[in-house]
Amino acid sequence: MTDARTALAEATRRLAEAGVASPRNDAELLLAHVLGTGRTGLLLVAALDGAQAAAYEDLVVRRATREPLQHLTASAAFRYRDLVVGPGVFVPRPETESLVEWGLSVIDALEVPHPVVVDLGTGSGAIAGAVASERPHARVHAVELSEAAYAYAERNLAGLDVDLRHGDLADAFGDLDGSVDLVLANPPYIPLAAWESVAVEARDHDPALALWSGEDGLDAMRDVAATSARLLRSGGWVGAEHADVQGESAPAVFVAHGAFEEVRDRTDLAGRPRYTTARRAQRR
């Protein structure tokens, strides 16, 4: 038998030395995963048996190589849901919840019985699933290009009323042109030149299709603007996430397109520039 507190302390030390940003948190979550309990349940565990200690050691070693925590547990929390994630799909980040919160406020202000919402580049289905589960009267549509990510989205959106399609956000949903109330997107936005500055967990494990977006990081954002201009009804809204250093360049994409008004950049809960919102102007 292995003392649980000793194992936890040793795992925390090793993860800290490996450069993991939240070593105690990750050590606790990995141990809870091995034991099939929540973090509070760890207080009741005095010792690990041989199989539990071996399984924990394996996960700690893998996390120390900067394999994402969510890949090791096959789960990522996003708002009120736990999503299945793993190799081949972008792991949703808490920052994206700010975009969803804004989107829900837009839905709540609409005076229509069934708002039409589109999630461009849904990945794991995080945004579409949050909207569909929290605002079930909305008609939610989502599209994903990657076959691997699409498979995760299918699992995470099962049981929800979401129209999930496999395709490119740049030309998706031609049948919805001019009828959409809200477009939400968390597109790839990292410039190719920023490779060295990206966290190992993302750079080495998140799919490239979900990370990189041309020399300035805004190629996909331009596609989001163009597709949104086509999909949205007059007065409809779009919200798109971006990197915290794109608080001016991302809104400029929507201004330059010419189809939008009320273009504004918004911050996440940490006060960092995080997503741009814009309203579809009257079509001429």
mmCIF file of C-alpha atoms in Angstrom:
data_model
loop_
_atom_site.group_PDB
_atom_site.id
_atom_site.type_symbol
_atom_site.label_atom_id
_atom_site.label_comp_id
_atom_site.label_asym_id
_atom_site.label_seq_id
_atom_site.Cartn_x
_atom_site.Cartn_y
_atom_site.Cartn_z
ATOM 1 C CA MET A 1 0.000 0.000 0.000
ATOM 2 C CA THR A 2 1.098 3.579 -0.732
ATOM 3 C CA ASP A 3 0.213 6.513 1.491
ATOM 4 C CA ALA A 4 -2.167 8.708 -0.526
ATOM 5 C CA ARG A 5 -0.976 12.037 0.861
ATOM 6 C CA THR A 6 2.649 11.153 0.211
ATOM 7 C CA ALA A 7 1.817 10.132 -3.358
ATOM 8 C CA LEU A 8 -0.091 13.372 -3.903
ATOM 9 C CA ALA A 9 2.715 15.532 -2.534
ATOM 10 C CA GLU A 10 5.303 13.736 -4.666
ATOM 11 C CA ALA A 11 3.158 14.079 -7.792
ATOM 12 C CA THR A 12 2.695 17.793 -7.126
ATOM 13 C CA ARG A 13 6.454 18.269 -6.780
ATOM 14 C CA ARG A 14 7.193 16.415 -10.017
ATOM 15 C CA LEU A 15 4.567 18.285 -12.003
ATOM 16 C CA ALA A 16 5.847 21.624 -10.700
ATOM 17 C CA GLU A 17 9.382 20.716 -11.754
ATOM 18 C CA ALA A 18 8.053 19.779 -15.200
ATOM 19 C CA GLY A 19 6.599 23.268 -15.646
ATOM 20 C CA VAL A 20 2.928 22.356 -15.283
ATOM 21 C CA ALA A 21 1.039 25.564 -14.529
ATOM 22 C CA SER A 22 -1.224 24.144 -11.808
ATOM 23 C CA PRO A 23 0.650 21.171 -10.325
ATOM 24 C CA ARG A 24 -1.420 20.640 -7.158
ATOM 25 C CA ASN A 25 -4.695 20.975 -9.011
ATOM 26 C CA ASP A 26 -3.605 18.511 -11.693
ATOM 27 C CA ALA A 27 -2.166 16.044 -9.194
ATOM 28 C CA GLU A 28 -5.441 16.022 -7.294
ATOM 29 C CA LEU A 29 -7.586 15.653 -10.406
ATOM 30 C CA LEU A 30 -5.487 12.785 -11.695
ATOM 31 C CA LEU A 31 -5.702 10.981 -8.386
ATOM 32 C CA ALA A 32 -9.448 11.561 -8.219
ATOM 33 C CA HIS A 33 -9.724 10.148 -11.740
ATOM 34 C CA VAL A 34 -7.814 7.000 -10.764
ATOM 35 C CA LEU A 35 -9.996 6.510 -7.696
ATOM 36 C CA GLY A 36 -13.267 7.333 -9.454
ATOM 37 C CA THR A 37 -14.142 10.077 -6.999
ATOM 38 C CA GLY A 38 -14.342 13.845 -6.820
ATOM 39 C CA ARG A 39 -11.583 15.992 -5.364
ATOM 40 C CA THR A 40 -13.385 16.237 -2.043
ATOM 41 C CA GLY A 41 -13.433 12.448 -1.907
ATOM 42 C CA LEU A 42 -9.648 12.456 -1.676
ATOM 43 C CA LEU A 43 -9.955 13.532 1.933
ATOM 44 C CA LEU A 44 -11.352 10.101 2.739
ATOM 45 C CA VAL A 45 -8.562 8.141 1.049
ATOM 46 C CA ALA A 46 -5.693 7.057 3.280
ATOM 47 C CA ALA A 47 -3.812 4.659 0.991
ATOM 48 C CA LEU A 48 -3.565 3.420 -2.590
ATOM 49 C CA ASP A 49 -3.384 -0.233 -3.450
ATOM 50 C CA GLY A 50 -0.827 -1.517 -5.936
ATOM 51 C CA ALA A 51 -3.018 -1.121 -9.004
ATOM 52 C CA GLN A 52 -4.110 2.383 -8.024
ATOM 53 C CA ALA A 53 -0.547 3.485 -7.316
ATOM 54 C CA ALA A 54 0.650 2.133 -10.672
ATOM 55 C CA ALA A 55 -2.178 3.810 -12.576
ATOM 56 C CA TYR A 56 -1.491 7.107 -10.812
ATOM 57 C CA GLU A 57 2.223 6.885 -11.538
ATOM 58 C CA ASP A 58 1.514 6.359 -15.233
ATOM 59 C CA LEU A 59 -0.730 9.425 -15.421
ATOM 60 C CA VAL A 60 1.705 11.607 -13.502
ATOM 61 C CA VAL A 61 4.544 10.611 -15.834
ATOM 62 C CA ARG A 62 2.418 11.453 -18.859
ATOM 63 C CA ARG A 63 1.292 14.776 -17.397
ATOM 64 C CA ALA A 64 4.912 15.651 -16.638
ATOM 65 C CA THR A 65 5.619 15.342 -20.368
ATOM 66 C CA ARG A 66 2.894 18.015 -20.756
ATOM 67 C CA GLU A 67 0.243 15.736 -22.171
ATOM 68 C CA PRO A 68 -2.980 17.669 -21.497
ATOM 69 C CA LEU A 69 -4.790 16.865 -18.283
ATOM 70 C CA GLN A 70 -8.041 16.566 -20.213
ATOM 71 C CA HIS A 71 -6.564 13.924 -22.520
ATOM 72 C CA LEU A 72 -5.562 11.869 -19.497
ATOM 73 C CA THR A 73 -9.005 12.044 -17.945
ATOM 74 C CA ALA A 74 -10.842 12.061 -21.332
ATOM 75 C CA SER A 75 -13.014 14.856 -20.006
ATOM 76 C CA ALA A 76 -13.220 18.651 -20.038
ATOM 77 C CA ALA A 77 -15.666 20.727 -18.032
ATOM 78 C CA PHE A 78 -17.381 23.506 -19.967
ATOM 79 C CA ARG A 79 -20.056 25.519 -18.198
ATOM 80 C CA TYR A 80 -22.525 22.951 -16.841
ATOM 81 C CA ARG A 81 -21.460 19.991 -18.948
ATOM 82 C CA ASP A 82 -18.575 17.514 -19.043
ATOM 83 C CA LEU A 83 -17.337 16.926 -22.575
ATOM 84 C CA VAL A 84 -15.526 13.914 -23.965
ATOM 85 C CA VAL A 85 -12.177 15.053 -25.378
ATOM 86 C CA GLY A 86 -8.898 13.511 -26.456
ATOM 87 C CA PRO A 87 -6.344 13.471 -29.261
ATOM 88 C CA GLY A 88 -7.733 15.068 -32.398
ATOM 89 C CA VAL A 89 -9.990 17.695 -30.843
ATOM 90 C CA PHE A 90 -9.314 21.109 -29.350
ATOM 91 C CA VAL A 91 -9.747 21.122 -25.578
ATOM 92 C CA PRO A 92 -12.256 23.881 -24.691
ATOM 93 C CA ARG A 93 -10.921 26.622 -22.428
ATOM 94 C CA PRO A 94 -12.759 28.458 -19.637
ATOM 95 C CA GLU A 95 -12.231 31.766 -21.444
ATOM 96 C CA THR A 96 -14.706 30.706 -24.121
ATOM 97 C CA GLU A 97 -17.459 30.634 -21.511
ATOM 98 C CA SER A 98 -17.460 34.450 -21.621
ATOM 99 C CA LEU A 99 -18.382 34.318 -25.304
ATOM 100 C CA VAL A 100 -21.176 31.853 -24.565
ATOM 101 C CA GLU A 101 -22.501 34.038 -21.751
ATOM 102 C CA TRP A 102 -22.699 36.977 -24.120
ATOM 103 C CA GLY A 103 -24.427 34.807 -26.738
ATOM 104 C CA LEU A 104 -27.036 33.675 -24.236
ATOM 105 C CA SER A 105 -27.770 37.297 -23.363
ATOM 106 C CA VAL A 106 -28.364 38.013 -27.045
ATOM 107 C CA ILE A 107 -30.765 35.070 -27.277
ATOM 108 C CA ASP A 108 -32.635 36.228 -24.188
ATOM 109 C CA ALA A 109 -33.159 39.668 -25.716
ATOM 110 C CA LEU A 110 -34.656 38.311 -28.939
ATOM 111 C CA GLU A 111 -38.421 38.476 -29.305
ATOM 112 C CA VAL A 112 -38.709 35.347 -31.433
ATOM 113 C CA PRO A 113 -39.943 31.922 -30.274
ATOM 114 C CA HIS A 114 -37.082 29.915 -31.771
ATOM 115 C CA PRO A 115 -33.867 31.898 -32.304
ATOM 116 C CA VAL A 116 -31.567 30.457 -34.969
ATOM 117 C CA VAL A 117 -27.999 30.049 -33.733
ATOM 118 C CA VAL A 118 -24.950 28.832 -35.656
ATOM 119 C CA ASP A 119 -21.651 27.630 -34.171
ATOM 120 C CA LEU A 120 -18.882 27.883 -36.766
ATOM 121 C CA GLY A 121 -16.055 25.390 -36.202
ATOM 122 C CA THR A 122 -17.657 23.640 -33.252
ATOM 123 C CA GLY A 123 -14.734 21.323 -32.406
ATOM 124 C CA SER A 124 -15.845 19.286 -29.401
ATOM 125 C CA GLY A 125 -19.314 20.818 -29.602
ATOM 126 C CA ALA A 126 -18.708 22.954 -26.511
ATOM 127 C CA ILE A 127 -20.436 26.147 -27.668
ATOM 128 C CA ALA A 128 -23.295 24.464 -29.523
ATOM 129 C CA GLY A 129 -23.909 22.100 -26.619
ATOM 130 C CA ALA A 130 -23.969 24.901 -24.069
ATOM 131 C CA VAL A 131 -26.474 26.913 -26.079
ATOM 132 C CA ALA A 132 -28.692 23.920 -26.855
ATOM 133 C CA SER A 133 -28.755 22.711 -23.247
ATOM 134 C CA GLU A 134 -29.203 26.111 -21.631
ATOM 135 C CA ARG A 135 -31.597 27.607 -24.181
ATOM 136 C CA PRO A 136 -33.520 24.587 -25.536
ATOM 137 C CA HIS A 137 -35.951 26.799 -27.452
ATOM 138 C CA ALA A 138 -33.126 27.866 -29.773
ATOM 139 C CA ARG A 139 -32.538 26.106 -33.070
ATOM 140 C CA VAL A 140 -28.844 25.367 -32.956
ATOM 141 C CA HIS A 141 -26.685 24.456 -35.960
ATOM 142 C CA ALA A 142 -22.985 23.552 -35.848
ATOM 143 C CA VAL A 143 -20.299 22.710 -38.388
ATOM 144 C CA GLU A 144 -16.865 21.103 -38.060
ATOM 145 C CA LEU A 145 -14.284 20.359 -40.765
ATOM 146 C CA SER A 146 -12.012 17.881 -38.964
ATOM 147 C CA GLU A 147 -13.250 14.300 -39.097
ATOM 148 C CA ALA A 148 -11.676 13.512 -35.731
ATOM 149 C CA ALA A 149 -13.209 16.539 -34.021
ATOM 150 C CA TYR A 150 -16.557 15.878 -35.700
ATOM 151 C CA ALA A 151 -16.635 12.443 -34.063
ATOM 152 C CA TYR A 152 -16.166 14.032 -30.635
ATOM 153 C CA ALA A 153 -18.875 16.595 -31.397
ATOM 154 C CA GLU A 154 -21.266 13.791 -32.329
ATOM 155 C CA ARG A 155 -20.726 12.198 -28.925
ATOM 156 C CA ASN A 156 -20.962 15.439 -26.980
ATOM 157 C CA LEU A 157 -24.077 16.656 -28.774
ATOM 158 C CA ALA A 158 -25.932 13.344 -28.649
ATOM 159 C CA GLY A 159 -29.356 13.822 -27.109
ATOM 160 C CA LEU A 160 -29.401 17.546 -27.815
ATOM 161 C CA ASP A 161 -31.382 19.169 -30.603
ATOM 162 C CA VAL A 162 -28.406 20.311 -32.663
ATOM 163 C CA ASP A 163 -28.054 20.159 -36.449
ATOM 164 C CA LEU A 164 -24.418 19.034 -36.712
ATOM 165 C CA ARG A 165 -22.788 19.063 -40.138
ATOM 166 C CA HIS A 166 -19.392 18.030 -41.455
ATOM 167 C CA GLY A 167 -17.868 20.779 -43.561
ATOM 168 C CA ASP A 168 -15.903 24.008 -43.839
ATOM 169 C CA LEU A 169 -17.148 27.059 -41.954
ATOM 170 C CA ALA A 170 -16.219 29.178 -44.967
ATOM 171 C CA ASP A 171 -19.080 27.841 -47.077
ATOM 172 C CA ALA A 172 -21.386 26.224 -44.536
ATOM 173 C CA PHE A 173 -25.164 26.485 -44.208
ATOM 174 C CA GLY A 174 -26.111 27.955 -47.564
ATOM 175 C CA ASP A 175 -29.670 26.930 -46.764
ATOM 176 C CA LEU A 176 -29.685 29.322 -43.796
ATOM 177 C CA ASP A 177 -28.512 32.447 -45.628
ATOM 178 C CA GLY A 178 -30.172 35.573 -44.265
ATOM 179 C CA SER A 179 -32.118 33.751 -41.541
ATOM 180 C CA VAL A 180 -29.694 33.404 -38.610
ATOM 181 C CA ASP A 181 -30.092 35.443 -35.424
ATOM 182 C CA LEU A 182 -26.728 34.679 -33.839
ATOM 183 C CA VAL A 183 -23.379 33.306 -34.992
ATOM 184 C CA LEU A 184 -20.793 32.174 -32.443
ATOM 185 C CA ALA A 185 -17.279 31.017 -33.256
ATOM 186 C CA ASN A 186 -14.002 30.147 -31.612
ATOM 187 C CA PRO A 187 -11.854 29.917 -34.743
ATOM 188 C CA PRO A 188 -8.116 29.201 -34.910
ATOM 189 C CA TYR A 189 -6.304 32.473 -34.311
ATOM 190 C CA ILE A 190 -2.615 31.841 -33.629
ATOM 191 C CA PRO A 191 -0.108 33.326 -36.112
ATOM 192 C CA LEU A 192 2.293 30.788 -37.588
ATOM 193 C CA ALA A 193 5.229 32.829 -36.292
ATOM 194 C CA ALA A 194 4.044 32.460 -32.685
ATOM 195 C CA TRP A 195 4.857 28.736 -32.503
ATOM 196 C CA GLU A 196 7.495 29.099 -29.771
ATOM 197 C CA SER A 197 5.207 31.086 -27.464
ATOM 198 C CA VAL A 198 2.368 28.548 -27.426
ATOM 199 C CA ALA A 199 2.011 26.289 -24.386
ATOM 200 C CA VAL A 200 3.334 22.781 -24.958
ATOM 201 C CA GLU A 201 -0.057 21.260 -24.115
ATOM 202 C CA ALA A 202 -1.668 23.124 -27.015
ATOM 203 C CA ARG A 203 1.228 23.195 -29.468
ATOM 204 C CA ASP A 204 1.993 19.477 -29.267
ATOM 205 C CA HIS A 205 -1.443 18.033 -28.604
ATOM 206 C CA ASP A 206 -4.270 20.245 -29.878
ATOM 207 C CA PRO A 207 -4.921 19.704 -33.594
ATOM 208 C CA ALA A 208 -3.114 22.144 -35.882
ATOM 209 C CA LEU A 209 -6.360 22.907 -37.697
ATOM 210 C CA ALA A 210 -7.726 24.418 -34.470
ATOM 211 C CA LEU A 211 -4.649 26.531 -33.696
ATOM 212 C CA TRP A 212 -2.916 28.143 -36.650
ATOM 213 C CA SER A 213 -4.466 30.736 -38.930
ATOM 214 C CA GLY A 214 -2.038 32.324 -41.346
ATOM 215 C CA GLU A 215 0.703 34.880 -40.909
ATOM 216 C CA ASP A 216 -1.365 37.255 -38.776
ATOM 217 C CA GLY A 217 -3.611 34.685 -37.108
ATOM 218 C CA LEU A 218 -6.724 36.157 -38.682
ATOM 219 C CA ASP A 219 -7.337 34.087 -41.819
ATOM 220 C CA ALA A 220 -10.119 32.097 -40.145
ATOM 221 C CA MET A 221 -11.554 35.267 -38.587
ATOM 222 C CA ARG A 222 -11.966 36.689 -42.077
ATOM 223 C CA ASP A 223 -13.885 33.562 -43.043
ATOM 224 C CA VAL A 224 -16.058 33.927 -39.938
ATOM 225 C CA ALA A 225 -16.842 37.536 -40.884
ATOM 226 C CA ALA A 226 -17.693 36.630 -44.484
ATOM 227 C CA THR A 227 -19.841 33.644 -43.525
ATOM 228 C CA SER A 228 -21.596 35.613 -40.801
ATOM 229 C CA ALA A 229 -22.400 38.405 -43.219
ATOM 230 C CA ARG A 230 -24.055 35.840 -45.470
ATOM 231 C CA LEU A 231 -25.915 33.951 -42.760
ATOM 232 C CA LEU A 232 -27.180 36.709 -40.515
ATOM 233 C CA ARG A 233 -30.469 38.467 -40.956
ATOM 234 C CA SER A 234 -30.395 42.255 -40.758
ATOM 235 C CA GLY A 235 -29.724 43.120 -37.128
ATOM 236 C CA GLY A 236 -28.377 39.665 -36.310
ATOM 237 C CA TRP A 237 -25.282 39.303 -34.137
ATOM 238 C CA VAL A 238 -21.935 37.570 -34.353
ATOM 239 C CA GLY A 239 -19.431 36.906 -31.569
ATOM 240 C CA ALA A 240 -15.983 35.464 -32.286
ATOM 241 C CA GLU A 241 -13.167 34.642 -29.886
ATOM 242 C CA HIS A 242 -9.597 35.792 -30.511
ATOM 243 C CA ALA A 243 -6.200 35.918 -28.815
ATOM 244 C CA ASP A 244 -5.712 38.512 -26.099
ATOM 245 C CA VAL A 245 -3.263 40.393 -28.333
ATOM 246 C CA GLN A 246 -5.880 40.765 -31.085
ATOM 247 C CA GLY A 247 -8.143 43.212 -29.279
ATOM 248 C CA GLU A 248 -7.688 45.717 -32.097
ATOM 249 C CA SER A 249 -6.885 43.557 -35.119
ATOM 250 C CA ALA A 250 -9.850 41.180 -34.732
ATOM 251 C CA PRO A 251 -12.499 43.932 -34.621
ATOM 252 C CA ALA A 252 -10.750 45.527 -37.585
ATOM 253 C CA VAL A 253 -11.602 42.415 -39.632
ATOM 254 C CA PHE A 254 -15.321 43.029 -39.150
ATOM 255 C CA VAL A 255 -14.993 46.765 -39.772
ATOM 256 C CA ALA A 256 -13.053 46.138 -42.979
ATOM 257 C CA HIS A 257 -15.651 43.673 -44.240
ATOM 258 C CA GLY A 258 -18.198 46.467 -44.411
ATOM 259 C CA ALA A 259 -21.338 44.459 -43.593
ATOM 260 C CA PHE A 260 -21.318 45.136 -39.850
ATOM 261 C CA GLU A 261 -22.084 47.874 -37.390
ATOM 262 C CA GLU A 262 -21.703 48.185 -33.627
ATOM 263 C CA VAL A 263 -18.365 46.381 -33.801
ATOM 264 C CA ARG A 264 -16.976 46.079 -30.304
ATOM 265 C CA ASP A 265 -14.289 44.128 -28.525
ATOM 266 C CA ARG A 266 -15.045 42.529 -25.168
ATOM 267 C CA THR A 267 -12.995 41.113 -22.308
ATOM 268 C CA ASP A 268 -13.066 37.824 -20.450
ATOM 269 C CA LEU A 269 -13.432 37.472 -16.681
ATOM 270 C CA ALA A 270 -9.727 38.225 -16.243
ATOM 271 C CA GLY A 271 -10.150 41.546 -18.046
ATOM 272 C CA ARG A 272 -8.222 40.472 -21.149
ATOM 273 C CA PRO A 273 -9.441 41.206 -24.689
ATOM 274 C CA ARG A 274 -11.150 37.953 -25.662
ATOM 275 C CA TYR A 275 -13.882 38.230 -28.286
ATOM 276 C CA THR A 276 -15.337 40.596 -30.847
ATOM 277 C CA THR A 277 -19.040 41.209 -31.347
ATOM 278 C CA ALA A 278 -20.726 42.868 -34.297
ATOM 279 C CA ARG A 279 -24.211 43.406 -35.689
ATOM 280 C CA ARG A 280 -25.253 42.727 -39.252
ATOM 281 C CA ALA A 281 -26.116 46.044 -40.851
ATOM 282 C CA GLN A 282 -29.160 46.548 -43.041
ATOM 283 C CA ARG A 283 -28.555 44.834 -46.365
ATOM 284 C CA ARG A 284 -28.336 47.180 -49.299
#
